[in-house]
XYZ file of C-alpha atoms in Angstrom:
669
model
C -5.456 10.224 9.380
C -8.064 11.312 10.763
C -11.404 12.294 9.004
C -13.752 15.798 9.484
C -17.066 13.888 8.950
C -19.399 16.867 8.343
C -22.515 14.872 7.403
C -24.914 14.157 9.795
C -24.422 10.877 10.498
C -28.085 9.871 10.845
C -30.891 9.726 9.273
C -30.589 14.023 7.499
C -34.236 14.989 6.893
C -36.720 16.683 9.029
C -39.704 13.842 9.217
C -36.708 11.023 9.424
C -35.404 12.871 12.398
C -39.033 13.351 14.226
C -39.663 9.230 13.697
C -36.202 8.772 15.054
C -37.623 11.054 18.059
C -40.179 9.075 17.985
C -38.374 5.475 17.347
C -38.975 3.165 20.739
C -35.601 2.376 22.152
C -34.974 -0.921 23.911
C -34.505 -0.943 27.650
C -30.577 -1.895 27.908
C -31.394 -5.501 28.661
C -33.914 -5.961 25.781
C -30.573 -5.044 23.400
C -29.011 -8.462 24.641
C -31.042 -10.637 23.382
C -30.261 -14.866 23.387
C -30.687 -14.965 20.033
C -27.661 -11.865 19.072
C -25.288 -13.445 21.696
C -25.557 -17.437 19.880
C -24.523 -15.206 16.381
C -22.125 -13.829 18.634
C -20.291 -16.497 19.640
C -20.667 -18.254 16.238
C -19.292 -15.423 14.203
C -16.669 -15.267 16.863
C -15.636 -18.749 16.625
C -14.822 -17.906 12.514
C -13.265 -14.442 12.689
C -10.642 -16.042 15.678
C -10.015 -18.578 13.084
C -9.038 -16.467 10.363
C -7.575 -14.379 12.155
C -5.592 -16.677 13.929
C -4.460 -18.135 10.200
C -3.465 -14.523 9.143
C -1.686 -13.944 12.378
C 0.320 -17.505 11.421
C 1.390 -16.919 8.217
C 1.731 -13.012 7.186
C 0.756 -11.424 10.475
C -1.306 -8.763 8.656
C -4.759 -8.417 9.784
C -7.327 -6.633 7.934
C -10.735 -4.725 10.105
C -13.220 -8.273 9.657
C -16.046 -4.803 11.205
C -17.705 -4.504 7.480
C -18.321 -8.776 7.578
C -19.051 -8.980 11.530
C -21.932 -6.101 11.181
C -23.272 -7.748 7.818
C -23.420 -11.292 8.875
C -24.553 -11.124 12.080
C -27.656 -8.732 10.153
C -27.895 -11.739 7.570
C -28.495 -13.986 10.883
C -30.507 -12.700 13.159
C -32.546 -11.312 10.079
C -32.765 -14.711 8.524
C -33.394 -15.734 11.846
C -36.571 -13.995 12.231
C -37.792 -14.198 9.399
C -37.741 -18.153 9.681
C -40.137 -17.741 12.830
C -42.199 -15.850 11.667
C -43.206 -17.193 8.839
C -43.883 -20.574 10.941
C -46.408 -18.501 13.213
C -44.172 -17.769 15.775
C -44.422 -14.315 17.754
C -40.572 -13.187 17.592
C -39.484 -9.413 18.827
C -38.331 -6.861 15.916
C -34.741 -7.021 15.267
C -33.150 -3.619 16.349
C -30.647 -1.764 14.712
C -29.643 -1.872 18.873
C -29.667 -5.701 18.732
C -27.478 -5.533 15.687
C -24.432 -3.104 17.020
C -24.205 -5.246 20.308
C -23.407 -7.857 18.185
C -20.717 -5.757 16.302
C -19.375 -5.349 20.419
C -20.174 -8.647 21.160
C -18.052 -10.595 17.842
C -15.729 -7.634 17.750
C -14.107 -7.868 21.424
C -13.827 -11.775 21.013
C -12.225 -12.099 17.709
C -9.978 -9.000 18.731
C -8.414 -11.447 21.503
C -6.894 -13.790 18.900
C -5.096 -10.584 18.298
C -4.117 -8.638 21.231
C -3.795 -12.452 22.845
C -0.401 -13.312 21.483
C -1.339 -16.363 19.567
C 0.751 -15.558 16.505
C 3.573 -13.356 18.419
C 4.209 -12.969 21.909
C 2.827 -16.085 23.489
C 4.131 -18.374 21.016
C 7.654 -16.675 20.778
C 8.291 -19.550 24.771
C 7.514 -21.736 22.559
C 10.299 -24.999 22.389
C 10.612 -24.684 17.700
C 11.275 -20.772 18.256
C 13.416 -21.118 20.892
C 15.510 -24.098 18.646
C 14.451 -22.281 15.673
C 17.060 -19.628 17.313
C 19.539 -22.028 18.044
C 20.508 -23.319 21.800
C 23.862 -21.810 21.331
C 22.622 -18.210 20.315
C 23.374 -15.488 23.527
C 21.100 -14.845 25.743
C 17.966 -17.699 24.125
C 18.358 -19.831 26.966
C 16.623 -23.748 27.260
C 14.730 -22.170 30.892
C 13.000 -19.598 29.012
C 10.852 -22.162 26.842
C 7.436 -22.173 28.102
C 4.623 -24.153 25.352
C 1.192 -23.416 24.825
C -1.842 -24.983 26.623
C -5.024 -24.563 26.825
C -5.577 -24.135 30.532
C -2.879 -21.260 31.005
C -3.828 -19.707 28.383
C -7.263 -19.371 29.175
C -6.416 -18.491 32.762
C -3.513 -16.024 31.208
C -6.587 -14.271 29.075
C -9.279 -14.454 31.962
C -6.871 -12.352 34.045
C -5.615 -9.832 31.754
C -9.018 -8.942 29.266
C -11.026 -6.890 31.626
C -8.979 -4.133 33.023
C -9.232 -2.143 29.751
C -12.290 -2.184 29.523
C -12.579 -1.054 33.451
C -9.656 1.368 32.995
C -11.350 4.162 31.111
C -15.174 3.451 31.916
C -15.574 6.892 33.381
C -14.175 8.637 30.371
C -16.989 8.206 27.731
C -18.469 11.116 28.270
C -15.975 13.311 27.664
C -13.764 10.678 24.745
C -17.668 10.577 22.878
C -19.525 13.581 23.908
C -16.663 16.639 25.162
C -14.179 15.899 22.701
C -15.861 14.510 20.237
C -13.706 11.660 19.048
C -14.751 10.737 15.496
C -13.213 7.466 15.971
C -14.033 7.025 12.544
C -13.878 3.173 12.856
C -16.336 3.187 15.571
C -18.856 6.003 13.120
C -18.383 4.061 9.856
C -19.716 0.534 11.532
C -22.632 3.081 13.316
C -23.239 4.506 9.714
C -23.168 0.761 8.466
C -25.508 -0.371 11.377
C -27.961 2.062 10.959
C -28.411 1.698 7.150
C -28.660 -1.485 7.779
C -31.969 -0.674 9.553
C -33.760 1.617 6.423
C -35.895 0.406 3.781
C -33.516 0.957 0.681
C -30.372 -0.051 3.381
C -32.000 -3.264 4.039
C -32.487 -4.002 -0.293
C -28.640 -3.004 -0.208
C -27.423 -4.989 2.495
C -29.340 -8.055 1.394
C -27.356 -8.029 -1.840
C -24.234 -7.633 -0.145
C -25.141 -10.783 1.220
C -25.760 -12.714 -1.528
C -23.049 -11.571 -3.107
C -20.664 -12.165 -0.244
C -22.126 -15.873 0.410
C -21.636 -16.435 -3.723
C -17.719 -16.015 -3.376
C -17.795 -17.415 -0.006
C -18.972 -20.577 -2.069
C -16.404 -20.066 -4.653
C -13.210 -19.561 -1.851
C -14.651 -22.614 -0.430
C -14.470 -24.749 -3.141
C -11.375 -23.635 -4.405
C -9.776 -23.852 -0.871
C -10.955 -27.777 -1.221
C -10.020 -28.071 -5.095
C -6.395 -27.067 -3.649
C -6.285 -29.581 -1.608
C -6.084 -32.355 -2.846
C -3.373 -31.499 -5.084
C -1.460 -30.425 -2.324
C 0.721 -33.467 -1.506
C 2.798 -34.700 1.704
C 5.329 -31.835 2.722
C 5.670 -28.145 2.319
C 6.516 -28.042 -1.593
C 3.537 -29.573 -2.877
C 0.492 -27.694 -5.247
C -1.219 -24.187 -5.886
C 0.632 -22.932 -3.212
C 3.797 -23.511 -4.342
C 2.953 -22.579 -8.598
C 6.176 -20.507 -10.232
C 3.509 -17.911 -11.572
C 7.265 -16.483 -13.277
C 9.320 -19.056 -13.534
C 11.791 -20.662 -11.235
C 14.314 -18.058 -10.558
C 11.390 -15.936 -8.988
C 10.238 -18.806 -7.022
C 13.108 -19.199 -5.338
C 13.162 -15.450 -4.321
C 9.143 -16.126 -3.329
C 7.965 -14.320 -5.877
C 5.235 -16.052 -7.402
C 1.175 -15.830 -7.366
C 0.064 -18.745 -4.556
C -3.894 -18.182 -5.355
C -4.255 -17.729 -1.729
C -8.163 -16.267 -1.690
C -7.609 -14.790 1.650
C -4.751 -12.482 0.421
C -6.332 -11.578 -2.795
C -9.172 -10.750 -0.274
C -6.824 -8.513 2.460
C -5.526 -6.670 -0.918
C -9.301 -6.039 -1.557
C -9.817 -4.518 2.178
C -6.887 -2.728 2.720
C -5.988 0.516 1.136
C -3.965 1.027 -1.985
C -1.334 2.240 -0.688
C -0.974 -0.293 2.240
C -0.901 -2.850 -0.589
C 1.491 -1.188 -3.163
C 3.881 -1.132 0.142
C 4.189 -4.283 0.672
C 4.875 -4.929 -2.646
C 7.506 -2.163 -2.817
C 8.971 -3.750 0.837
C 9.709 -7.696 -1.213
C 10.645 -6.285 -4.003
C 13.519 -3.954 -1.877
C 14.102 -6.748 0.435
C 13.697 -10.085 -2.126
C 14.554 -8.669 -5.086
C 17.855 -6.663 -4.806
C 18.821 -6.804 -0.659
C 18.578 -10.483 -0.152
C 20.656 -11.738 -3.576
C 22.944 -8.832 -2.197
C 24.102 -9.948 1.210
C 24.114 -13.694 0.307
C 26.615 -12.697 -2.636
C 28.898 -11.364 0.352
C 28.266 -15.166 1.557
C 31.503 -16.033 3.270
C 32.665 -13.024 4.069
C 30.301 -11.511 5.709
C 28.551 -14.523 7.620
C 30.110 -18.302 7.605
C 28.950 -19.545 4.195
C 28.134 -23.045 5.241
C 25.203 -22.438 7.441
C 21.537 -23.224 7.892
C 18.574 -21.310 5.830
C 17.616 -20.108 9.564
C 20.495 -19.481 11.456
C 20.433 -15.986 12.702
C 23.886 -15.721 12.343
C 23.710 -15.744 8.751
C 20.983 -14.349 6.190
C 18.474 -15.387 8.608
C 19.543 -12.358 11.209
C 19.661 -9.454 8.374
C 15.871 -10.513 7.304
C 14.959 -10.588 10.886
C 16.579 -7.652 12.777
C 16.088 -5.455 9.782
C 12.327 -6.020 9.461
C 12.288 -5.358 13.526
C 14.195 -2.504 12.964
C 11.741 -0.817 10.644
C 8.385 -2.222 12.539
C 10.260 -0.634 15.190
C 11.196 2.889 13.859
C 7.439 3.170 12.199
C 5.810 2.464 15.831
C 8.127 4.811 17.437
C 7.343 7.609 14.857
C 3.400 7.233 15.067
C 3.433 6.867 18.651
C 5.653 10.289 19.790
C 3.392 11.583 17.221
C -0.051 10.429 19.154
C 0.909 10.873 22.112
C 2.785 14.612 20.740
C -0.947 15.947 18.597
C -2.340 14.531 22.406
C -1.258 16.753 24.123
C -0.989 19.552 22.161
C -5.141 19.631 21.616
C -5.956 18.287 25.509
C -4.185 21.536 26.302
C -5.416 23.845 23.520
C -9.197 24.284 23.798
C -9.279 26.084 20.909
C -8.473 23.062 19.407
C -12.603 21.210 20.286
C -14.329 23.698 16.841
C -11.253 23.707 14.670
C -8.289 20.968 15.196
C -10.015 18.042 15.542
C -11.697 15.657 13.435
C -15.094 16.574 15.415
C -18.488 15.939 13.943
C -19.941 19.203 13.267
C -23.395 18.944 14.142
C -24.738 22.140 13.528
C -24.676 23.315 10.333
C -27.035 26.332 8.359
C -30.368 25.631 7.346
C -30.432 22.534 9.367
C -29.814 23.212 12.876
C -32.498 22.676 14.826
C -33.410 19.328 12.655
C -29.611 18.733 13.979
C -29.772 20.041 17.579
C -33.182 17.549 18.029
C -30.608 13.986 16.966
C -27.742 15.435 18.654
C -30.128 15.814 22.513
C -31.799 12.080 21.468
C -28.628 10.755 21.043
C -26.990 12.553 23.713
C -29.851 11.613 26.258
C -29.830 7.851 24.946
C -26.091 7.363 26.153
C -26.521 9.465 29.898
C -29.275 7.163 30.294
C -27.991 4.438 31.678
C -24.655 5.047 33.532
C -22.073 3.509 34.635
C -21.250 4.319 38.038
C -17.141 5.929 38.420
C -17.289 3.429 41.889
C -17.633 0.164 39.837
C -15.559 0.922 37.073
C -12.314 1.505 39.682
C -13.153 -0.916 42.295
C -13.603 -3.682 38.811
C -9.991 -2.135 37.577
C -8.410 -3.097 41.197
C -9.649 -6.086 41.589
C -9.040 -7.380 38.728
C -6.011 -5.848 38.641
C -5.268 -7.258 42.263
C -6.348 -11.153 40.715
C -4.608 -10.697 37.969
C -1.456 -9.218 40.112
C -1.449 -12.617 42.215
C -2.225 -14.922 39.172
C 0.865 -13.560 36.196
C 3.417 -14.816 38.481
C 2.036 -17.845 39.095
C 1.560 -18.770 35.000
C 5.180 -16.657 34.217
C 7.214 -16.737 37.304
C 10.097 -14.610 36.031
C 7.705 -11.508 36.453
C 7.243 -10.658 39.440
C 4.081 -9.949 41.076
C 5.889 -5.660 41.455
C 6.193 -5.779 38.201
C 3.052 -6.511 37.331
C 1.963 -4.068 39.591
C 3.610 -1.291 38.609
C 2.496 -2.380 34.955
C -1.260 -1.370 36.075
C 0.230 1.039 37.521
C 0.949 3.425 34.837
C -1.598 1.036 32.406
C -4.879 3.627 32.948
C -2.730 6.399 30.995
C -1.054 4.392 28.644
C -4.782 3.273 27.528
C -5.757 6.653 27.324
C -3.125 7.894 25.258
C -4.089 5.354 22.663
C -7.492 6.044 22.741
C -7.082 9.370 22.530
C -4.818 8.316 19.165
C -6.704 6.029 17.832
C -9.894 8.499 18.110
C -7.906 11.285 15.898
C -6.279 9.168 13.901
C -8.273 5.398 13.885
C -4.917 4.085 14.170
C -4.483 1.588 17.635
C -0.687 1.615 18.551
C -1.462 -1.452 21.456
C 1.094 -3.875 19.748
C 3.725 -0.767 20.029
C 2.904 0.161 23.845
C 3.376 -4.051 24.001
C 7.009 -3.671 22.697
C 8.261 -0.681 25.166
C 7.138 -2.963 27.582
C 8.694 -6.314 26.987
C 12.110 -4.466 26.227
C 11.848 -2.854 29.588
C 10.917 -5.604 32.116
C 13.347 -7.832 29.777
C 16.161 -5.267 30.570
C 15.245 -5.169 34.312
C 14.893 -8.665 35.065
C 17.980 -9.944 32.985
C 18.870 -13.271 31.803
C 17.501 -15.225 34.862
C 14.064 -15.003 32.851
C 14.195 -11.711 31.330
C 13.419 -13.229 28.355
C 9.951 -15.424 29.289
C 9.125 -11.927 31.329
C 9.501 -9.366 28.702
C 7.149 -11.594 26.302
C 4.679 -12.016 29.495
C 4.919 -8.182 30.291
C 4.350 -7.429 26.173
C 0.594 -8.974 26.860
C -0.418 -7.636 29.911
C 0.427 -4.026 27.977
C -0.993 -4.812 24.719
C -4.287 -6.676 26.080
C -5.005 -3.236 28.584
C -4.154 -0.675 25.812
C -5.949 -2.960 23.207
C -9.050 -3.894 24.608
C -9.501 0.401 26.356
C -9.580 1.319 22.797
C -12.014 -0.781 21.311
C -14.354 -0.289 24.084
C -14.453 3.256 22.869
C -15.030 2.934 19.708
C -17.420 0.556 20.694
C -19.754 3.288 22.702
C -19.002 5.922 19.692
C -20.686 3.168 17.505
C -23.572 2.535 20.310
C -23.641 6.775 20.444
C -24.492 7.262 17.027
C -26.371 3.710 16.508
C -28.732 5.124 19.391
C -27.674 2.186 21.692
C -27.346 1.837 25.620
C -23.882 2.881 26.609
C -24.445 -0.055 29.667
C -25.384 -2.764 26.893
C -22.409 -1.757 24.860
C -20.281 -2.301 28.442
C -21.812 -5.356 28.791
C -21.521 -7.150 25.752
C -18.014 -6.100 25.606
C -17.550 -7.997 28.736
C -19.370 -10.913 27.041
C -17.679 -10.760 23.824
C -13.999 -10.635 25.843
C -15.527 -13.950 28.038
C -16.119 -15.596 24.802
C -12.724 -14.527 23.750
C -10.723 -15.866 26.189
C -12.440 -18.971 25.839
C -12.976 -19.287 21.781
C -9.418 -17.783 20.874
C -7.133 -20.905 23.123
C -9.574 -22.947 21.733
C -9.628 -21.788 18.103
C -5.635 -21.642 18.399
C -5.446 -25.050 19.799
C -7.071 -26.119 16.553
C -4.033 -24.989 14.600
C -1.246 -25.847 17.207
C -2.894 -29.876 16.625
C -3.469 -30.194 12.994
C -0.114 -27.988 11.460
C 3.568 -28.077 12.186
C 3.411 -24.249 13.696
C 6.325 -22.022 13.295
C 7.908 -24.088 10.771
C 10.043 -21.986 8.485
C 9.342 -23.327 5.169
C 5.854 -24.185 6.199
C 3.208 -22.756 5.696
C 2.336 -21.635 9.150
C 5.474 -19.881 9.939
C 3.924 -17.472 12.808
C 6.688 -15.380 11.738
C 6.505 -12.845 14.630
C 6.943 -15.548 16.947
C 10.983 -15.415 16.150
C 10.646 -11.643 15.880
C 9.391 -10.742 19.296
C 11.542 -13.778 20.919
C 14.660 -11.713 19.171
C 13.168 -8.132 20.585
C 13.265 -9.457 23.795
C 16.984 -11.264 23.781
C 17.794 -7.722 21.960
C 16.816 -6.219 25.100
C 18.895 -8.622 27.468
C 22.421 -8.778 25.064
C 21.941 -5.682 23.322
C 23.640 -6.535 19.824
C 27.133 -7.594 19.822
C 26.255 -10.934 18.350
C 24.791 -9.406 14.867
C 26.164 -10.860 11.838
C 29.059 -8.074 9.862
C 27.260 -4.803 8.909
C 24.302 -5.477 10.129
C 23.917 -3.807 13.370
C 24.866 -0.171 10.119
C 21.578 -1.917 8.022
C 19.753 -2.089 10.942
C 20.469 1.782 12.013
C 19.621 3.003 7.772
C 16.581 1.547 7.762
C 14.811 2.448 11.536
C 16.547 6.142 10.576
C 15.012 5.376 7.138
C 11.080 4.450 8.303
C 11.280 7.634 10.820
C 12.006 9.929 7.848
C 9.528 8.538 5.066
C 7.059 8.407 8.335
C 7.791 12.331 8.692
C 7.370 12.788 4.758
C 4.198 11.380 4.756
C 3.212 13.695 7.822
C 4.792 17.075 6.056
C 4.286 16.735 2.431
C 1.061 18.027 0.638
C -1.923 14.930 0.409
C -1.533 14.207 -3.492
C 2.205 14.071 -2.853
C 1.823 11.718 0.415
C -0.813 9.488 -0.690
C 2.199 8.204 -2.743
C 4.231 7.622 -0.249
C 4.750 4.184 1.360
C 4.327 3.004 5.117
C 7.207 1.407 6.488
C 5.296 -0.527 8.952
C 3.345 -2.526 5.945
C 6.888 -2.151 3.848
C 8.876 -4.429 6.615
C 5.980 -7.466 6.333
C 7.865 -9.026 3.632
C 11.325 -8.547 4.734
C 11.509 -11.532 6.895
C 8.104 -13.901 5.382
C 8.936 -13.636 1.493
C 7.019 -11.637 -1.581
C 4.417 -14.398 -2.584
C 1.540 -12.759 -0.382
C 2.364 -9.443 -1.305
C 1.695 -10.672 -5.201
C -1.580 -11.986 -4.343
C -2.793 -8.723 -2.508
C -1.376 -6.368 -5.467
C -3.404 -8.684 -7.249
C -6.618 -7.921 -5.075
C -5.569 -4.271 -5.204
C -5.683 -4.182 -9.509
C -8.857 -5.497 -9.367
C -10.089 -3.043 -6.969
C -8.823 -0.218 -8.811
C -10.227 -1.450 -11.521
C -12.946 -1.945 -10.191
C -13.334 1.693 -8.979
C -12.210 3.078 -12.436
C -15.671 0.562 -14.392
C -17.892 0.876 -11.315
C -16.404 3.260 -8.356
C -20.732 2.834 -7.390
C -20.898 -0.658 -7.412
C -16.879 -1.164 -6.165
C -17.815 0.505 -3.113
C -20.808 -1.312 -2.087
C -19.928 -4.561 -3.185
C -15.760 -4.791 -2.504
C -16.032 -5.504 0.910
C -18.498 -8.517 0.526
C -16.482 -9.817 -1.858
C -13.377 -9.350 0.298
C -14.987 -10.985 3.292
C -16.345 -13.162 0.892
C -12.836 -14.702 0.193
C -11.485 -14.660 3.517
C -14.377 -16.695 5.130
C -14.551 -19.386 2.793
C -10.940 -20.257 3.208
C -11.212 -19.716 6.236
C -13.803 -21.936 6.854
C -11.979 -24.616 4.855
C -9.841 -24.846 7.910
C -11.393 -26.081 9.951
C -12.482 -29.445 7.859
C -8.493 -29.493 6.870
C -7.426 -29.264 10.347
C -9.491 -32.088 11.444
C -7.813 -34.311 8.014
C -5.179 -33.349 9.454
C -5.515 -34.341 12.441
C -6.513 -37.659 11.896
C -3.025 -38.037 9.459
C -5.417 -37.783 6.218
C -3.611 -36.717 3.619
C -3.918 -34.665 0.275
C -3.514 -37.515 -3.134
C -1.553 -35.826 -4.952
C 1.755 -33.413 -5.237
C 1.959 -31.177 -7.280
C 5.851 -29.975 -7.705
C 7.256 -28.044 -10.178
C 11.205 -27.831 -10.987
C 13.439 -27.689 -13.876
C 12.955 -29.950 -17.078
C 15.262 -32.398 -17.395
C 18.088 -32.117 -19.788
C 18.627 -34.710 -22.643
């Protein structure tokens, strides 16, 4: 998945490079502005809401970096233009300030994912405990901790900053010496650089207009849908039997969701097709086949959410696919990392590095390279500061986390922090090579290990909390290195990148819990038949129980099926790596296939509609599709996300939709 970028990443011709050399680079303090932080907070709030909505519905989070960069550019440009028209003297909007805004926003909404609001934190709540069943072995009433605003904010503050300090001393090694690509960071830098040229600014203006138009359409449509959604979970366009009632019962229908269609436009075709294939395999064949054996493989009179019945097959087979995919990629990334570090020659031959020097362009590119190096190294972050920051925060966290989660003893927290920097390095290095962060995989490993060590007396809560500790560190460390790469290519100060990450993380520690609390207060989170199923809550709690109890309580043949799908995930990933690209590009991704196994097929239909629209668009006009598909997708996702706020307010005040649009079989005469 690593990308070999052979073009110059900044302005290619000599006159422009001279302009870059002569360009005044703002001091690092001037790159962080009040207006930038205000815009960052607003966009961070919006993207936290979007991330929560996706987390609590399907668990697939597309990259919103393009939308963050585009909207940041639009808001500050509009701000500058408006105040300038009134006669005020306003400092110009630079690409360095744009980069700081991007960094703040991504750090903020990143905590809506790594904070566990759709996974390990909500897996501790009473609803998930009751859903699995009080009589289920290993599922104890004592292992329940319902969400609370105060403890969630406190928990995020004590765990979210350590990852930022863990790898700061290695920024030069990762970005300049190894020249790791960090594809998302590189793409973001190219986007921001393009905004701040005349041609790029013109295109950015058109993209913002496109985004705004589709945001308005999405917002209006979501509002219109609300009027027909009635009371309960079976009304409205979200339950429209597009392909008939028979397929509707197996969750095959188009639910008119702008968010999922937008995700389909952003996600690669292979991801969308993998999700649809997973839906067809599970809801089209596997679950109907297992249902035919009700009364033999499992008691026929069980409820739809009983783990001793069909529900157990859905959850555990999905877990086996997720673990198989995660384990394979973890081993692969670690192997690549070890090989690349040990083999010095790969620095030139195999690493997906940016090739700065090409024939005929050496002097121009050398000038550009020197300028980037000079700016990146100018404002140093002392190693003693990073080390003392990590040790100090680890001490505070080690003392605090056992107060929040008593089963997770201080020595277990401390041992996690001792090994965390090594895991953070592996994840950051792997992300630089492949653009694939395995933070959730490291978190699941921590979950299994700590849950099994603590045992039945508190192992569930301890394992889930340890998962959060590990996920937070390795995720934020990889994000920081991505941002260093972006800053390096946009001539931004490393110190401003670090400070903006700290500010964005602090924002996220408050904004992410507050926006989650809006969902928690307004909607029935975790209801298996509702719109906010929180699918990963059950999966993560079951993983913790599995680490304690083993496989003894699985339904008949479930363990054999889980082993089969686990091996299948390994084999499919291996095939994707060993077959030629012309064939491997059509091999599905097991992780993407696993999502609909548990949730349903409806969102796979929506995402496939998005990928079909993009495919046709690319065939008609590829240039337009490349320029505007991201803006259209972001508009659809943001519009639907914005409607969540008034919808939640209406729900809090118990104002229900006036109409229930319901579909059922016609009555025979």
